[in-house]
XYZ file of C-alpha atoms in Angstrom:
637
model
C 14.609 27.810 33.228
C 12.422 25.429 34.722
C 10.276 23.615 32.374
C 12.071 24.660 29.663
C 10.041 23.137 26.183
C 12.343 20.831 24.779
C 13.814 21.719 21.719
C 16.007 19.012 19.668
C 17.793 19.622 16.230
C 17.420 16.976 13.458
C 20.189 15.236 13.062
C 21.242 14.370 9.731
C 19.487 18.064 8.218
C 21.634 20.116 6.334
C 20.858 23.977 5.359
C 20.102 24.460 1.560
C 21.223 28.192 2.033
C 24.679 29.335 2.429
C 24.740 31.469 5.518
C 27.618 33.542 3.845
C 25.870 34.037 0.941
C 25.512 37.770 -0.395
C 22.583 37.340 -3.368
C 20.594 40.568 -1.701
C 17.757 40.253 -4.233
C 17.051 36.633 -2.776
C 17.288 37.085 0.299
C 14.626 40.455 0.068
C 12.700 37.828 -1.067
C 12.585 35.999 2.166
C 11.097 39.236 4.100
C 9.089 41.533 2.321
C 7.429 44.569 3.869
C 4.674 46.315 2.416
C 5.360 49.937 1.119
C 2.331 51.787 0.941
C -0.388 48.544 0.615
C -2.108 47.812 3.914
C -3.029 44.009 5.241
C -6.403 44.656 3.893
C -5.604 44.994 0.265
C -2.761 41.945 0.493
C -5.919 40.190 2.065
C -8.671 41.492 -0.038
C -10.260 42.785 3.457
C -10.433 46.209 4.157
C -9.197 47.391 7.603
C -12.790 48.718 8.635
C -14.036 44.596 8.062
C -11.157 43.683 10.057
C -11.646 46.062 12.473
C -15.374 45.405 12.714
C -14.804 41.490 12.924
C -12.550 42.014 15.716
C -15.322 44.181 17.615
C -18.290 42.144 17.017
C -16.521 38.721 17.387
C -15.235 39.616 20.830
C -18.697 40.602 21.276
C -20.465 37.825 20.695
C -18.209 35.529 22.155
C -19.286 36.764 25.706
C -22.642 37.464 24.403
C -25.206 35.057 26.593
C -28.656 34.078 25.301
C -27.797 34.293 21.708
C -25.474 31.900 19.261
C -24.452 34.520 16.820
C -24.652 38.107 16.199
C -24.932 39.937 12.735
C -23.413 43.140 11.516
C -25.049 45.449 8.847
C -23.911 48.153 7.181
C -20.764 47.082 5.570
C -19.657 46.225 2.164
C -20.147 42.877 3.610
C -22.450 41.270 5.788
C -20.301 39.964 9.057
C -21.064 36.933 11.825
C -19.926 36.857 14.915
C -20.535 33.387 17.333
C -20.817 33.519 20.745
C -17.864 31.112 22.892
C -17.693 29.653 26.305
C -15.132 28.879 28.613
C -16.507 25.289 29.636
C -13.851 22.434 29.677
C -16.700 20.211 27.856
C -16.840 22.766 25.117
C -13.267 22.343 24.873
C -12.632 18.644 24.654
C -15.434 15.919 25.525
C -13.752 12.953 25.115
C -10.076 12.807 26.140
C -7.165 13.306 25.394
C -7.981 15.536 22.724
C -11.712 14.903 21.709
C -11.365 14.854 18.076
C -13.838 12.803 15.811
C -14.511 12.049 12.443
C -15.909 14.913 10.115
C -19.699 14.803 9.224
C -18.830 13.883 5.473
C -22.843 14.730 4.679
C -22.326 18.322 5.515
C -18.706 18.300 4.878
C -18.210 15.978 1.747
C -14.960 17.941 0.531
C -13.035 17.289 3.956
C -11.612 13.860 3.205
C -8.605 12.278 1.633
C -8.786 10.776 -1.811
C -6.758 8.462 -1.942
C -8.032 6.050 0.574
C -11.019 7.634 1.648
C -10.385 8.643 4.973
C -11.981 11.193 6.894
C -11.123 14.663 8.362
C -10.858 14.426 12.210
C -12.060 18.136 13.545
C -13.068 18.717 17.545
C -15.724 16.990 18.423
C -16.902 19.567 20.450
C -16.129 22.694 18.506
C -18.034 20.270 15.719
C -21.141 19.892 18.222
C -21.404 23.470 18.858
C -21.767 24.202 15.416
C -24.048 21.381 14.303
C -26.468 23.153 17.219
C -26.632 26.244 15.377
C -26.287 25.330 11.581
C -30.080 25.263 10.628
C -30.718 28.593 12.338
C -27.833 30.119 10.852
C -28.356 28.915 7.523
C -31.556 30.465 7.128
C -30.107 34.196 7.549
C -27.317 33.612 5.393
C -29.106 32.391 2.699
C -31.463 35.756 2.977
C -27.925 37.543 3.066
C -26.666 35.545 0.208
C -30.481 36.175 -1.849
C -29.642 40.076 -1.532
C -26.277 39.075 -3.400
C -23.538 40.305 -0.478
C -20.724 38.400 0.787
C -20.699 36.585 3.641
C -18.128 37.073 6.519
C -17.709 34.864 9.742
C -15.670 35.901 12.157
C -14.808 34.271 15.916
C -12.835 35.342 18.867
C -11.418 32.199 20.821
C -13.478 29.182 21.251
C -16.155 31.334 19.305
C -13.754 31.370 16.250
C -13.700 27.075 15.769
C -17.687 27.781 14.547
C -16.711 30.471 12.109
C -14.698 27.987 10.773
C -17.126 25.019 10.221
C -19.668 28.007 8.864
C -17.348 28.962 6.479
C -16.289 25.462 5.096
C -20.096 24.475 6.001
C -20.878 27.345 2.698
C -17.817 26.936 1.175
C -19.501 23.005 -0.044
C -22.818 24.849 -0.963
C -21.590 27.992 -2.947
C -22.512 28.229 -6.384
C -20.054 29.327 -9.028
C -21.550 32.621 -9.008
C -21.736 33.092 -5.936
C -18.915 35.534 -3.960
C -17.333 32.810 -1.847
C -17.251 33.701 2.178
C -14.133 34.537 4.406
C -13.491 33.569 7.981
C -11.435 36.181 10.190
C -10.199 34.461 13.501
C -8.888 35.968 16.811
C -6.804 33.653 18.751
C -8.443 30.843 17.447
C -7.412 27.042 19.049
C -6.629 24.394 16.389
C -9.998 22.615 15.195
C -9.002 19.929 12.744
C -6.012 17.554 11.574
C -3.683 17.274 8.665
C -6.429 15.726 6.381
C -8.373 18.454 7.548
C -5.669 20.527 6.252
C -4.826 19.170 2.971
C -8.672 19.250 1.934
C -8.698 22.860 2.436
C -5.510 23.275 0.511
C -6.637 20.907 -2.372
C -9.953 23.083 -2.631
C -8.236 25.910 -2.935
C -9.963 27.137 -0.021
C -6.783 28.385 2.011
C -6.735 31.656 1.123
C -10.468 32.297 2.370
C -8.650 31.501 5.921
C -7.139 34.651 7.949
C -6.405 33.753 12.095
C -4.558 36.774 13.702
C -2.435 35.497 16.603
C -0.680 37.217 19.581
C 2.780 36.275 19.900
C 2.491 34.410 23.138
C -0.929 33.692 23.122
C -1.584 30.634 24.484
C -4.861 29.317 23.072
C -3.540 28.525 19.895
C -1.324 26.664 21.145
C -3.331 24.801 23.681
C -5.152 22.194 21.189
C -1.623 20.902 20.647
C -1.568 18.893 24.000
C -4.204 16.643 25.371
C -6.915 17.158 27.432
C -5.832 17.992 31.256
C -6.987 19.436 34.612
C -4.339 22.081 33.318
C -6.271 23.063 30.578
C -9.070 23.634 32.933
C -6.850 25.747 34.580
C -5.894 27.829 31.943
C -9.562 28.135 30.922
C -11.229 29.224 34.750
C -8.223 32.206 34.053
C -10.306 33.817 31.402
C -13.800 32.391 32.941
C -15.161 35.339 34.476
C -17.598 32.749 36.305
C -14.911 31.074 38.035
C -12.812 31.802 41.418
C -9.389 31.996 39.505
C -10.800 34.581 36.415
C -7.290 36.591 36.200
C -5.692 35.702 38.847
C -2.161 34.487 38.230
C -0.575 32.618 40.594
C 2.831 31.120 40.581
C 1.226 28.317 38.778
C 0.680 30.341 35.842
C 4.403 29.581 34.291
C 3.997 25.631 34.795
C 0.748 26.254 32.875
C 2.063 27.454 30.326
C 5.119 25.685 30.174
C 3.330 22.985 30.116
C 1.254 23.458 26.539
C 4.948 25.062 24.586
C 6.090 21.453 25.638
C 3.365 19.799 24.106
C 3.799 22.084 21.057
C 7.521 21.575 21.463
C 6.973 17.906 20.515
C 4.202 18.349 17.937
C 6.312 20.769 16.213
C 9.930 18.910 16.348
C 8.259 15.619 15.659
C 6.772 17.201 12.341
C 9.692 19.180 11.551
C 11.643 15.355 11.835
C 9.540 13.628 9.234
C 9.437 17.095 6.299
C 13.433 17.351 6.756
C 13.571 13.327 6.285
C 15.506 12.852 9.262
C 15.298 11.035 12.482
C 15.699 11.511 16.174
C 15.728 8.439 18.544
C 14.387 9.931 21.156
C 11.392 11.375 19.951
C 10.767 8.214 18.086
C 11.022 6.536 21.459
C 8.759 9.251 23.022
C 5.927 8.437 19.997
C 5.843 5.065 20.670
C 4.606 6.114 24.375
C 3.043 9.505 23.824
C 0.160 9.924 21.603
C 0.689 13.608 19.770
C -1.913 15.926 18.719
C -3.707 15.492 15.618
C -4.626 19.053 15.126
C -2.437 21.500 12.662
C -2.839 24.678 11.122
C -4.167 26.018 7.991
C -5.079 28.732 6.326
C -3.062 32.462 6.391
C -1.821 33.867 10.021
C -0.826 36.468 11.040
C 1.354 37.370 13.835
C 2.380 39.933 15.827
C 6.070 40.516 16.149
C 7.973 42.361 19.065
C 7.548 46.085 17.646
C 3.880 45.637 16.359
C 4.503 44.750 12.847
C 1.949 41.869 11.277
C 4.024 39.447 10.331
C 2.126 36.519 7.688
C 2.829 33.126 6.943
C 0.944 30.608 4.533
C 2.893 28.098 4.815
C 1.104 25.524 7.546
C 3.950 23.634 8.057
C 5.908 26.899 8.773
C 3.250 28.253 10.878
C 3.096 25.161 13.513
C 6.858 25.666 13.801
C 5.516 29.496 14.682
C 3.260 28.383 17.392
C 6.259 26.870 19.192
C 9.298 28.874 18.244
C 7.772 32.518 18.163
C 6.770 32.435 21.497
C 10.175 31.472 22.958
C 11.740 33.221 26.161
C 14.887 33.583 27.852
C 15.417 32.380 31.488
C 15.510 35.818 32.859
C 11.583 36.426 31.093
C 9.705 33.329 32.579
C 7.140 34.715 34.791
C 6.547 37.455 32.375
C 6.427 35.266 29.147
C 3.778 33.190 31.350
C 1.842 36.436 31.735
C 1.818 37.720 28.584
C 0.508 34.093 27.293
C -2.467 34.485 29.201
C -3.162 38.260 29.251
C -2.561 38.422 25.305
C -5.840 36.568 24.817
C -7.443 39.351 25.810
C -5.856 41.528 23.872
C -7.151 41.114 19.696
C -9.287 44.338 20.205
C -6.536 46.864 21.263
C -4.274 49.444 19.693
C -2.115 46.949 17.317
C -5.234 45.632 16.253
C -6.813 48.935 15.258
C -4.095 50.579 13.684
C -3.798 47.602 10.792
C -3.681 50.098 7.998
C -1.198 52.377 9.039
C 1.266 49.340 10.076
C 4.319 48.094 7.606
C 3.433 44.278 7.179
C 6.137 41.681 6.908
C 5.334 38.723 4.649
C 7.193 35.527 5.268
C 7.733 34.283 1.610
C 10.492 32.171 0.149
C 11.102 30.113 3.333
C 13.483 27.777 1.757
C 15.711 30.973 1.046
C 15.637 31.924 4.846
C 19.492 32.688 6.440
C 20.485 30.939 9.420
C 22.366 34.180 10.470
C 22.350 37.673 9.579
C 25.999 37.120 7.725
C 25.390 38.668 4.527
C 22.026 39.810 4.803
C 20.683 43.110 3.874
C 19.394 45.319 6.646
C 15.866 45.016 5.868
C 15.898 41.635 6.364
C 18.643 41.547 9.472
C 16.159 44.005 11.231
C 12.474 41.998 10.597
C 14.467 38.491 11.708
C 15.902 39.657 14.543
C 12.541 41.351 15.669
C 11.097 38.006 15.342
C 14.097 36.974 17.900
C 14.035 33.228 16.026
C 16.982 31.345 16.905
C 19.000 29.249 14.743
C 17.086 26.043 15.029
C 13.778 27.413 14.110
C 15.509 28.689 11.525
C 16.580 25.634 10.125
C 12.979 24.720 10.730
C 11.244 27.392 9.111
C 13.905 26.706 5.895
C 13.351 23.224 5.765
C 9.245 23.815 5.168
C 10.104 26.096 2.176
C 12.172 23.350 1.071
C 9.447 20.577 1.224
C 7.174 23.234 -0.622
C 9.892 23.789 -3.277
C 10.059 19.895 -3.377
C 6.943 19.256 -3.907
C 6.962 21.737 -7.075
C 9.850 20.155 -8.424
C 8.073 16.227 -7.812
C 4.916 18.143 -9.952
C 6.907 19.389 -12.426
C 8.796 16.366 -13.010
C 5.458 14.671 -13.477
C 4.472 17.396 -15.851
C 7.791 17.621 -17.618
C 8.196 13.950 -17.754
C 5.847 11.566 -16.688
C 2.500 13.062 -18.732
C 4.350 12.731 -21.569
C 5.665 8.976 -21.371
C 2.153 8.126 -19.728
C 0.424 9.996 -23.121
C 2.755 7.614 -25.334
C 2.003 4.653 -23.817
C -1.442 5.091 -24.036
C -1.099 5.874 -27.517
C 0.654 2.369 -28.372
C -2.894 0.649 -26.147
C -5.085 2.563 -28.199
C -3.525 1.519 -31.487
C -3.239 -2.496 -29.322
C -7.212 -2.395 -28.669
C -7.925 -0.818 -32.871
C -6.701 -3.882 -34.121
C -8.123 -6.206 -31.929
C -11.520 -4.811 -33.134
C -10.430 -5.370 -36.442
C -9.761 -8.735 -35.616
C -13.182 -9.557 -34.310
C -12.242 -9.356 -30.377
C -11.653 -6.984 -28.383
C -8.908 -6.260 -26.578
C -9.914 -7.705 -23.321
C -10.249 -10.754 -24.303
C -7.058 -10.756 -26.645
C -5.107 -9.691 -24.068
C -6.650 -12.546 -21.523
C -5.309 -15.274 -24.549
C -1.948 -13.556 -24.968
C -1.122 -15.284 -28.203
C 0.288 -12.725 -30.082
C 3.086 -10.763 -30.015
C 1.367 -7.638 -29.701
C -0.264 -9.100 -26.687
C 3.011 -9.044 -25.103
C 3.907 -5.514 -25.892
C 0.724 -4.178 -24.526
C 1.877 -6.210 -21.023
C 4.734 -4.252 -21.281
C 2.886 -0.912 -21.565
C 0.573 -2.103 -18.791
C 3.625 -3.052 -16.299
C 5.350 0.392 -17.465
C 2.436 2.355 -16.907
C 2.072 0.266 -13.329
C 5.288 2.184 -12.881
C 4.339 5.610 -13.325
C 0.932 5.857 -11.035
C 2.366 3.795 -8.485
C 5.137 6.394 -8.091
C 2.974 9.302 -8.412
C 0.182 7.427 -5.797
C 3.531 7.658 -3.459
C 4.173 10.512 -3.915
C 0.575 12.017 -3.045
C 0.295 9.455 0.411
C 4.076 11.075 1.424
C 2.076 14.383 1.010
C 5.315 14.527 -1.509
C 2.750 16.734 -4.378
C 1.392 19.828 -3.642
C -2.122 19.410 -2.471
C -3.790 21.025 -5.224
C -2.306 18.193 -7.483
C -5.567 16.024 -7.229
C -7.968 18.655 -8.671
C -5.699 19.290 -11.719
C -8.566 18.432 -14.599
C -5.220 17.878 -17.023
C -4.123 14.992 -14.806
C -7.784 13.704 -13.708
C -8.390 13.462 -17.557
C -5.200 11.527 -17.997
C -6.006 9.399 -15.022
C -9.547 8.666 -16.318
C -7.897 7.599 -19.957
C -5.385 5.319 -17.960
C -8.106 3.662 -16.080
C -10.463 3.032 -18.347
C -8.294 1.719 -20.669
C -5.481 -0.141 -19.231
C -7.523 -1.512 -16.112
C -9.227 -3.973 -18.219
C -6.271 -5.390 -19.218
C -5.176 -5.939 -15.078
C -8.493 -7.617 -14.590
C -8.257 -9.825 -17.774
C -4.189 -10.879 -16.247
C -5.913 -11.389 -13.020
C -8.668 -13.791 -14.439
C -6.334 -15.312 -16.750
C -4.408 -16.600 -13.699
C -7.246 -17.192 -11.799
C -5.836 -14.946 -9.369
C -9.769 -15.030 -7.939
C -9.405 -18.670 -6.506
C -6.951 -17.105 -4.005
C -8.345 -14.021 -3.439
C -11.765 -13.578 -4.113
C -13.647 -11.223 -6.483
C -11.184 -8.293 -8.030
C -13.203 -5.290 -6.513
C -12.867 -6.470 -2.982
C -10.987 -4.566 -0.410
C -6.938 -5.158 -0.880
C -7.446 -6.798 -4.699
C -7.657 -4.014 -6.982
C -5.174 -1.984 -7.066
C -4.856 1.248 -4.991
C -3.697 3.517 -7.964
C -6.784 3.074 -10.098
C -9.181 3.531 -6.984
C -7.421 6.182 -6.172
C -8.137 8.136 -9.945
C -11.598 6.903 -9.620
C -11.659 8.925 -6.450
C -10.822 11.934 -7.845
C -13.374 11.736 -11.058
C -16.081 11.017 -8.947
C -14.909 14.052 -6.165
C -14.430 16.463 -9.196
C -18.047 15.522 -10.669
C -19.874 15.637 -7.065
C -20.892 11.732 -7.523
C -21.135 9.383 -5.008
C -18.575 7.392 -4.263
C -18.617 4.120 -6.554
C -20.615 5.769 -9.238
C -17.539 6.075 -11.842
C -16.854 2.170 -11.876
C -17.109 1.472 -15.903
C -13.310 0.518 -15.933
C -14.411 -2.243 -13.309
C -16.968 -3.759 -16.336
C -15.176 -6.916 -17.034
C -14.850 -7.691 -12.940
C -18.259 -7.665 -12.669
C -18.905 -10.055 -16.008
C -15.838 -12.478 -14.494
C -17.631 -12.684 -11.011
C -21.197 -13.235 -12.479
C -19.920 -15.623 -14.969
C -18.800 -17.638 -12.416
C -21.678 -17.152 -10.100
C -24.828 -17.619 -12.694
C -23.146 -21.081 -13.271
C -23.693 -22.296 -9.548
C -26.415 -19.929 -8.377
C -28.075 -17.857 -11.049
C -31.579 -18.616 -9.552
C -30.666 -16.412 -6.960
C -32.573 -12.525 -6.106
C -29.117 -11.270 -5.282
C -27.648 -12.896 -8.494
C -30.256 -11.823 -10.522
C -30.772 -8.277 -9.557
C -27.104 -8.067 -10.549
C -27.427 -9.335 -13.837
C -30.283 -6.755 -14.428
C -27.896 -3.727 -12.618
C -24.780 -4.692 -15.035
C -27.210 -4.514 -18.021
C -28.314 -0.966 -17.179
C -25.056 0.321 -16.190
C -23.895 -1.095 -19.496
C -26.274 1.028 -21.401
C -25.459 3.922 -19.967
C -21.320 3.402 -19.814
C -21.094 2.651 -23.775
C -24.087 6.100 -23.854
C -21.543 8.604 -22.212
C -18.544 6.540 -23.850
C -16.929 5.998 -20.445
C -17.104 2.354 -21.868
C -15.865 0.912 -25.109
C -18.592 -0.746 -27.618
C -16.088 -3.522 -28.464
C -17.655 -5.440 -25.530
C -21.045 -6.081 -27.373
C -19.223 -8.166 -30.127
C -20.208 -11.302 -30.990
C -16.795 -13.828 -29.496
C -16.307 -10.883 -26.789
C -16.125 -12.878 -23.216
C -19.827 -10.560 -22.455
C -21.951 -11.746 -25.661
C -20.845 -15.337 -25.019
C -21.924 -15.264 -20.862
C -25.081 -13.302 -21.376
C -26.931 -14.926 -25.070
C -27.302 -18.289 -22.933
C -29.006 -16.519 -19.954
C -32.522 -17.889 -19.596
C -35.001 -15.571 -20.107
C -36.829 -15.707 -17.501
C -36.931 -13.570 -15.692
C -34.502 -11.498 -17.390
C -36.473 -11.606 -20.892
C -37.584 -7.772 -20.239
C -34.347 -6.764 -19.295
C -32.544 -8.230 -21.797
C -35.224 -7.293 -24.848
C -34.476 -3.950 -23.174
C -31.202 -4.124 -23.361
C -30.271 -5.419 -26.558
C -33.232 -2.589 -27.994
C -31.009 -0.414 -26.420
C -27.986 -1.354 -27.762
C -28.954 -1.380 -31.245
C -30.287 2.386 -31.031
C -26.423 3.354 -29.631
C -24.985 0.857 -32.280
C -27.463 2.184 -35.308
C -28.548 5.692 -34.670
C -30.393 5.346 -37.976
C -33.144 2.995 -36.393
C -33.585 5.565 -33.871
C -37.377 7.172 -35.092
């Protein structure tokens, strides 16, 4: 056909399932259909919520004059937001309008390993930002009469139910019953940070977007910003000259978004099965791709009716393209159907949930390539899907990554924890004796005069090893996401750090690694692995970024060293001095920091004694008060 999206097989991919193979049980696995359990119970919605979330949110999303509408009268409380078909509302800023996430309101919606941001819609973001003290004040009246909150949006309505839900998701209380957000149709709002947040809060599953199988506005975020777009939205405007009226440009429009997806999707599905296409490298380096993906559950509708759900977001992008496929001979009415469809999340499929079988899509990596060998259950709900071969392959290959991702965990688990938990051991035992010795281990290891000196350099470089793999790992998006709120591995991170970074700063100062570089903390000195632990202490404790810096200690006494010799009349360098003596008090408190720094030949005692007291004489009669009462509890009266 004309326009036909382009569709290109990885080279280089091979199947990890047999198509011959007979295992039945596995492959029932794959395609499992609900015998007697509706949506709602798989979901933990009831059909009448559903149902009522579909009614009010295509409601409100026409609904002039008013933002949001509420629903009583339910087991839960339900809110709908109003939508609009205006190209601004859409996309602002081309070619696809996205922006950072508001990290105030959003703090979760980040990445931790290098700090970067969630990009959402800057308009869908704007829209919601308009309505967000308004709407907080009724849910937290809903919330105060202890009922749980459900947002629910219909098109460009849906993108605010979203933010809402994330918006209370950040504010709940453990107590509290944690809101769900039911989506009709819903565009793409943010990107693959945006994404991985939600999966690393465990937030995922609060996420259900139903989807029409040709429906084309969840597919439309997927290419840029274009006076086609506007096109496609004056079709469902009922204010403009073209509200549904197709014309024979209605196939190029819609041919037009499945190639975007077509390149989104293959260009992902390229870099999860590790292989490589020329051409659509080529086309990257020319082409800037949409940032948006998919999370949370969906659920489609197949050819006979049947719900058909996917968690997988990986899997589910591949969806948006290869789902709503069409042979030559349908093109005009494929083009139809992805524009009328929109309209059609309040009809008969949609109120008949609970007497429908439901096919779940589990066990991707298990998925046949054919029907060969297949039992009939899951011939008939694949070939009702009417995938082809390729987004087979596709759909296989994002099981696999998930599958891969387990095994990378478990090796860590199986493996890694425990080598990490020796070698940390042999340190501990290193930085006893040093005590023992009269100097601590920081400033043993800076000498390195002794043979046990050596073997804790070992440790530290084998160590090295471990979280630099692991930090890999999480930046390939090789771990599954939930990896970096594990409190067994952000304990053993917080142990490594605070023990064996010390030791990197005293090697860096003891080749005075800072007269080519500059101060350890800065930007591109320290390495990534241990700001990247600190990162998740500091997200897992709510703190402010920077707060959990105790294993940074001796950095800060090496740079102030160095600068109260050539400026310590300084404010800046002053008010420094002062900070590091409070932080101190407060680090050896909560035992975050070792109290082998306060003795007497330790590099700190030997820099701060000679201070001049003024002005620090308060601050240091404080301090050293201080010190005694953690040192000597018995003084404390």
């Amino acid at each position: 056909m004309a326009n036909k999206p382009l569709t290109l097989l990885p080279t280089g991919y091979k199947s990890s399932c047999s198509v011959t193979a007979s295992n039945h049980t596995q492959r029932e696995k794959i395609c499992t259909e609900n015998m007697g359990e509706t949506l709602g119970d798989r979901i933990g919605l009831s059909d009448e919520v559903i149902n009522a979330a579909a009614s009010l949110a295509m409601k409100a999303h026409d609904c002039t004059g008013k933002p949001f509408l509420r629903k009583k009268g339910l087991p839960v409380t339900v809110f709908a937001f109003a939508g609009s078909w205006l190209p601004d509302d859409w996309c602002a800023q081309p070619p696809f309008g996205e922006t950072k996430m508001d990290t105030s309101n959003f703090p979760s919606l980040k990445s931790l390993g290098d700090d970067g941001v969630a990009l959402v819609n800057g308009s869908f973001l704007r829209r919601f930002n308009a309505i967000q003290s308004s709407l907080a004040k009724k849910v937290k009246k809903v919330i105060g009469e202890k009922k749980q909150v459900v947002f629910t949006g219909y098109s460009s309505g849906a993108p605010v139910a979203i933010l809402a839900t994330l918006y209370l998701l950040e504010k709940s209380e453990p107590n509290q019953s944690p809101p769900r957000c039911v989506t009709f149709g819903s565009p793409l709002v943010g990107d693959r940070i945006f994404c991985h947040a939600v999966r690393r809060e465990k937030w995922s599953d609060h996420f259900i977007h139903f989807v029409m199988r040709y429906d084309v506005i969840p597919r439309i975020m997927l290419g840029p910003s274009s006076t086609e777009h506007k096109q496609i939205l004056d079709l469902f405007n009922p204010g403009s000259e073209s509200f549904r009226k197709h014309t024979d440009s209605s196939l190029g429009l819609y041919s037009s978004v499945m190639r975007n997806a077509s390149m989104v999707a293959n260009y992902d599905a390229c870099n999860f099965m590790g292989c490589k296409i020329p051409a659509l490298e080529t086309l990257r380096n020319f082409i800037e791709l949409s940032p948006y993906r998919p999370f949370g559950t969906y659920i489609f509708f197949s050819g006979s009716g049947k719900p058909v759900v996917v968690r997988n977001p990986n899997a589910v992008l591949q969806m948006l393209f290869y789902y709503a496929q069409w042979s030559q001979e349908e093109d005009a009415e494929a083009a139809k159907k992805g524009l009328n469809e929109h309209l059609a999340y309040q009809l008969k499929k949609l109120q008949s949930l609970g007497k429908q079988n439901v096919v779940y899509l589990d066990h991707l990596e298990e998925l046949p390539v054919s029907s060969d060998g297949s039992p009939a259950t899951v011939n008939t709900t694949l070939n009702d899907l009417g995938l082809s071969t390729q987004a087979m392959l596709c759909l296989q290959a994002t099981g696999e990554l998930e599958k891969r991702k387990s095994r990378n965990q478990d090796k860590i688990i199986n493996d890694y924890k425990q080598k990490i938990e020796g070698e940390l051991r042999k340190l501990s035992k290193y930085k006893e004796k040093a005590e023992t010795c009269g100097l601590g281990y920081y400033d043993s290891f800076k000498l390195q005069e002794k043979e046990d000196d050596f073997q804790a350099n070992v440790s530290r470089l084998v160590l090295a090893g471990y979280w630099d793999e692991m930090m890999e790992m999480l930046k390939a998006y090789e771990l599954p996401d939930e990896f970096e709120k594990s409190h067994d591995f952000i304990r053993l991170g917080t142990d490594y750090r605070r023990t064996v970074e010390p030791l990197d700063i005293a090697n860096f100062y003891r080749h005075a690694k800072d007269e080519e570089t500059g101060f350890y903390v800065n930007k591109g000195t320290r390495p990534k692995r241990y700001r990247y632990i600190q990162n998740w202490l500091e997200h897992a404790e709510k703190k402010p970024s920077g707060s959990r810096s105790e294993s940074c200690f001796w950095a800060e006494v090496e740079d102030l060293r160095i600068k109260t010799r050539s400026n310590g009349s300084s404010p800046e360098i002053k008010q420094k001095v002062q900070q590091l003596g409070q932080n101190l008090i407060k680090w050896i408190d909560d035992e975050s920091l070792g109290k082998d720094v306060l003795l007497e030949n330790s590099t700190f005692v030997k820099w701060w004694k000679p201070l001049p007291p003024e002005p620090l004489f308060t601050s240091k009669m404080i301090f050293f008060l201080s010190v005694c009462k953690i040192l000597f509890p018995v003084l404390n009266m």
